[in-house]
mmCIF file of C-alpha atoms in Angstrom:
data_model
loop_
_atom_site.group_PDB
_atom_site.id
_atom_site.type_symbol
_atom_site.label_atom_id
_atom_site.label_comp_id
_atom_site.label_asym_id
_atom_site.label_seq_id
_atom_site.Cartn_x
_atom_site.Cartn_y
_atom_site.Cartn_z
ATOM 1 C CA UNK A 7 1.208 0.498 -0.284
ATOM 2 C CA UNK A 8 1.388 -1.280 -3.242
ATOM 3 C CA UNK A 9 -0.268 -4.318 -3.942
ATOM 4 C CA UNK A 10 2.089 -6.981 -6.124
ATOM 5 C CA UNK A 11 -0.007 -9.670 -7.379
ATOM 6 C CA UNK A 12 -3.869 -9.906 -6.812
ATOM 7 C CA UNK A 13 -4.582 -13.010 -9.339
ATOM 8 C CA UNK A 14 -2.884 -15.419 -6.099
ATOM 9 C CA UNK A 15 -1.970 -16.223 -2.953
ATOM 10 C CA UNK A 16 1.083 -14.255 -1.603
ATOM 11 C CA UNK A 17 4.221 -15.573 -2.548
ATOM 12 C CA UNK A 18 6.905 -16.445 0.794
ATOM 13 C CA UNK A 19 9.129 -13.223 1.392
ATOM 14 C CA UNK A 20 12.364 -12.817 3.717
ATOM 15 C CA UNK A 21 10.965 -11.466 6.879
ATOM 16 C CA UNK A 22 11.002 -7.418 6.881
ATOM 17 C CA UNK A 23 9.740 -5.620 10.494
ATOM 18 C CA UNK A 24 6.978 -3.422 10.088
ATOM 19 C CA UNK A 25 7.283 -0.973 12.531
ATOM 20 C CA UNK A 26 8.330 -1.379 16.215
ATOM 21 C CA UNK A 27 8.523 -4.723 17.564
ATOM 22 C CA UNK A 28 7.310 -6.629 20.901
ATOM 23 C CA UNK A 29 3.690 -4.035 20.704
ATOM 24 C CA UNK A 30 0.940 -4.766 22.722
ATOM 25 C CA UNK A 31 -2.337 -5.862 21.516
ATOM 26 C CA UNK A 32 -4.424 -2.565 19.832
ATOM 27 C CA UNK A 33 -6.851 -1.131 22.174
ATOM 28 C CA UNK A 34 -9.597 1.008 21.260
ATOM 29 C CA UNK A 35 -9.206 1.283 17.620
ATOM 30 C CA UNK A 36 -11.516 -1.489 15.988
ATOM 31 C CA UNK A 37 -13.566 0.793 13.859
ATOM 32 C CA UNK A 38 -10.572 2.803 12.306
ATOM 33 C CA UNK A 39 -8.946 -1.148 12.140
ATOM 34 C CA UNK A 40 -11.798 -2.003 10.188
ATOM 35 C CA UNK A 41 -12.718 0.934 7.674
ATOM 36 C CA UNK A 42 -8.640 0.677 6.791
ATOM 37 C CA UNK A 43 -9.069 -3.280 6.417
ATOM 38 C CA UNK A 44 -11.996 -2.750 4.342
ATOM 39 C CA UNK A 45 -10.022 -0.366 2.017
ATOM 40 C CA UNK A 46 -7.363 -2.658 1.674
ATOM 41 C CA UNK A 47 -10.434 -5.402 0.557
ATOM 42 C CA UNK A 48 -11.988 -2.716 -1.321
ATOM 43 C CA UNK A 49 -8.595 -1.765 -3.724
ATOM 44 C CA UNK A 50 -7.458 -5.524 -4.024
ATOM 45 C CA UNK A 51 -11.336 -6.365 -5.057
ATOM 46 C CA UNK A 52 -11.081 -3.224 -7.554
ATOM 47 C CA UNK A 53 -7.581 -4.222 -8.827
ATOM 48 C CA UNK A 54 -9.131 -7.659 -9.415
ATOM 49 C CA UNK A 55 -12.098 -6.886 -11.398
ATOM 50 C CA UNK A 56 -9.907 -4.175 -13.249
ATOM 51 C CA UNK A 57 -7.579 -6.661 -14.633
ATOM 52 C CA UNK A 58 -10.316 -9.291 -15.554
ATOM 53 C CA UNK A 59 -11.984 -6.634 -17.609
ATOM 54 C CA UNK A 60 -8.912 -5.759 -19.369
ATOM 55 C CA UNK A 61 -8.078 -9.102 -20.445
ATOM 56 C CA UNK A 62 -11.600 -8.860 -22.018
ATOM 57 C CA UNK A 63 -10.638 -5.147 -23.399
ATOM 58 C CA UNK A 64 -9.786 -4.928 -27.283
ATOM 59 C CA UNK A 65 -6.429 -4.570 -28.045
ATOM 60 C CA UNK A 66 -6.739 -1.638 -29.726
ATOM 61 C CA UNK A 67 -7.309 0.304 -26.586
ATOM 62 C CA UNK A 68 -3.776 1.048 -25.094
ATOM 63 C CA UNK A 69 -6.042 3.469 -22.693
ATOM 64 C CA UNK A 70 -8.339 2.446 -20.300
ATOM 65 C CA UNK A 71 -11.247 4.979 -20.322
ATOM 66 C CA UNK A 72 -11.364 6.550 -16.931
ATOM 67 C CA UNK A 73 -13.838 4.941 -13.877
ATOM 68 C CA UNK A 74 -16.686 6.683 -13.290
ATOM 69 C CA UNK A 75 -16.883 5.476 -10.036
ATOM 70 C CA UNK A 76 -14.557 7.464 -7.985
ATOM 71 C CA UNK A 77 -12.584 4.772 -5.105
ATOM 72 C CA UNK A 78 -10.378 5.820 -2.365
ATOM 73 C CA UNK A 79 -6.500 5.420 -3.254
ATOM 74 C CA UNK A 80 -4.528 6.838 -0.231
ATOM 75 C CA UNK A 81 -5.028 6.817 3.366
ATOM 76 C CA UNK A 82 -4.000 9.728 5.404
ATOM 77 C CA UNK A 83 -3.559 9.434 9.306
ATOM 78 C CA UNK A 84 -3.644 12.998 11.158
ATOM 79 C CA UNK A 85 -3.747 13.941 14.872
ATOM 80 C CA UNK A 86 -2.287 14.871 18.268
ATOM 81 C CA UNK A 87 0.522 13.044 19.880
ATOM 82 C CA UNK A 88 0.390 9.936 21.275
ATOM 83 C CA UNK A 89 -2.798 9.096 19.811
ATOM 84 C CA UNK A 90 -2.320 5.511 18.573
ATOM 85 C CA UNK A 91 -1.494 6.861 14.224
ATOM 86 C CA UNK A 92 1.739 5.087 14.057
ATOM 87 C CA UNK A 93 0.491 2.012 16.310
ATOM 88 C CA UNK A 94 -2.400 1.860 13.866
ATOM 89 C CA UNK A 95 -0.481 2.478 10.824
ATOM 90 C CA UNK A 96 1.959 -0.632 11.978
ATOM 91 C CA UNK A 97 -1.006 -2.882 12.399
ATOM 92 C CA UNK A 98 -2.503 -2.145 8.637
ATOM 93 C CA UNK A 99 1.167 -2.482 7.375
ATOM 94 C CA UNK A 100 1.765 -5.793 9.026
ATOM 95 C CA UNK A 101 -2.048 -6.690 7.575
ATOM 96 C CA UNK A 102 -1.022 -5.959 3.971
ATOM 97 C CA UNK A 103 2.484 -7.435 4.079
ATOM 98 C CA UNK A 104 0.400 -10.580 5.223
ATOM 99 C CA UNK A 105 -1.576 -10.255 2.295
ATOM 100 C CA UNK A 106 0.720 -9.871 -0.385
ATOM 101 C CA UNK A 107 1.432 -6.156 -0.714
ATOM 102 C CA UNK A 108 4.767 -4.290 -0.262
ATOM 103 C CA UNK A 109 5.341 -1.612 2.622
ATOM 104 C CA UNK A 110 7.187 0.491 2.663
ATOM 105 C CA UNK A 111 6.990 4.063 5.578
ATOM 106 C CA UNK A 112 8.046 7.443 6.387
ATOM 107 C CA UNK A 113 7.989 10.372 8.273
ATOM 108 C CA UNK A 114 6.846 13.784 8.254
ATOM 109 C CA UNK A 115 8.062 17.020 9.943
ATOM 110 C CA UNK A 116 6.596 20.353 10.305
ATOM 111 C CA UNK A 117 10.658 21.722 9.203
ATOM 112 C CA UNK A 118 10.352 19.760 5.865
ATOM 113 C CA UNK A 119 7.149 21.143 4.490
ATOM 114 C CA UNK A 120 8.633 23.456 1.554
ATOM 115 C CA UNK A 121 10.706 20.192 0.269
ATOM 116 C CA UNK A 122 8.497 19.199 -2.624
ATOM 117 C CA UNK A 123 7.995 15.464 -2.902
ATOM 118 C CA UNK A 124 9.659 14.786 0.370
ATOM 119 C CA UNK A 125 8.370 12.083 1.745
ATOM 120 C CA UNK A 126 7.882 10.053 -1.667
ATOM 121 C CA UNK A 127 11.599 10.338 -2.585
ATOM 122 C CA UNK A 128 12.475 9.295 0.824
ATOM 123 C CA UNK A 129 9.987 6.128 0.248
ATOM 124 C CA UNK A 130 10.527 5.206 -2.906
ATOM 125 C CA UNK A 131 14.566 5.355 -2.714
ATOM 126 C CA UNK A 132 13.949 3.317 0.609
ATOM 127 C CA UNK A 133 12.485 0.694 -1.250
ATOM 128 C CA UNK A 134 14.891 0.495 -4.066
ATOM 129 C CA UNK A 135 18.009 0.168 -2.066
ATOM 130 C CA UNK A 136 16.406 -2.398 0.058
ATOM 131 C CA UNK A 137 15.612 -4.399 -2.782
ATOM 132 C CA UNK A 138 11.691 -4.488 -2.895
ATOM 133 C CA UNK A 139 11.737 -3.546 -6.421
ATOM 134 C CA UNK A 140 14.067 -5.730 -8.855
ATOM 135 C CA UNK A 141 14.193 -5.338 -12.410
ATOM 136 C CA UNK A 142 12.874 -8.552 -13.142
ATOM 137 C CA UNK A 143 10.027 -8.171 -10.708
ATOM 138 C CA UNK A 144 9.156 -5.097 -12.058
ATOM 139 C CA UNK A 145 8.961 -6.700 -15.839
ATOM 140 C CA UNK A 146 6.914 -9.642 -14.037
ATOM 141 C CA UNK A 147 4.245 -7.180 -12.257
ATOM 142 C CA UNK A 148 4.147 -4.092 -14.402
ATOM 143 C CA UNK A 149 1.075 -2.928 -12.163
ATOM 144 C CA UNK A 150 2.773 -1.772 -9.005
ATOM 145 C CA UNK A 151 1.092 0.767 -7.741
ATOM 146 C CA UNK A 152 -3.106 1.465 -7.664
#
């Protein structure tokens, strides 16, 4: 997930699903619902602070130094069948697309594990011939992914 533009409120978008439709309400899962919610808080907070302090930066400094404070960047979801990972992963999706960020999924299988980069060419072409990333959107936001 990427986030497109911290600095305000998120702009109106065509309507794109996120996941399956016509779901029940989430049972069950309200600490996992909240830890991911926090992380999305947590990395738009970040993202906010990082490009206040770089407006402050000199411009002499094309390179940020690195953080030392190490911050969480990807969110993996791993278990049995039927568990509720792809019911939770839909409700975080449809939270970020509310606030601003664009979604984009895939899928893995155990047959595809020697194709390198798999499921990021898969996503990333996805969201190119769908039209989530235009050229002029991209010169507008050069920060798309954190």
């Amino acid at each position: 997930m990427a986030q497109d533009n911290p600095q305000q409120e998120p702009e109106a978008r065509p309507y794109m699903q996120v996941g399956r439709s016509n779901q029940s309400q989430l049972v069950g899962r309200d600490q996992e619902l909240a830890a991911l919610q926090q992380l999305l808080h947590t990395t738009e907070q970040a993202k906010r602070m990082k490009l206040t302090g770089q407006k402050k930066a000199s411009a002499l400094a094309p390179i940020a130094p690195l953080e030392a404070r190490q911050q969480h960047q990807c969110v993996l979801l791993l278990g049995d069948v039927g568990i509720g990972k792809t019911r939770l992963a839909e409700e975080m999706g449809r939270e970020a697309r509310r606030r601003g960020w664009t979604v984009t999924w895939t899928r893995a299988y155990a047959q595809e594990t020697s194709i390198p980069y798999r499921m990021w060419t898969e996503t990333l072409r996805k969201a190119m011939t769908q039209g989530l990333w235009q050229r002029q959107e991209i010169a507008r936001r050069p920060l798309i992914y954190q």
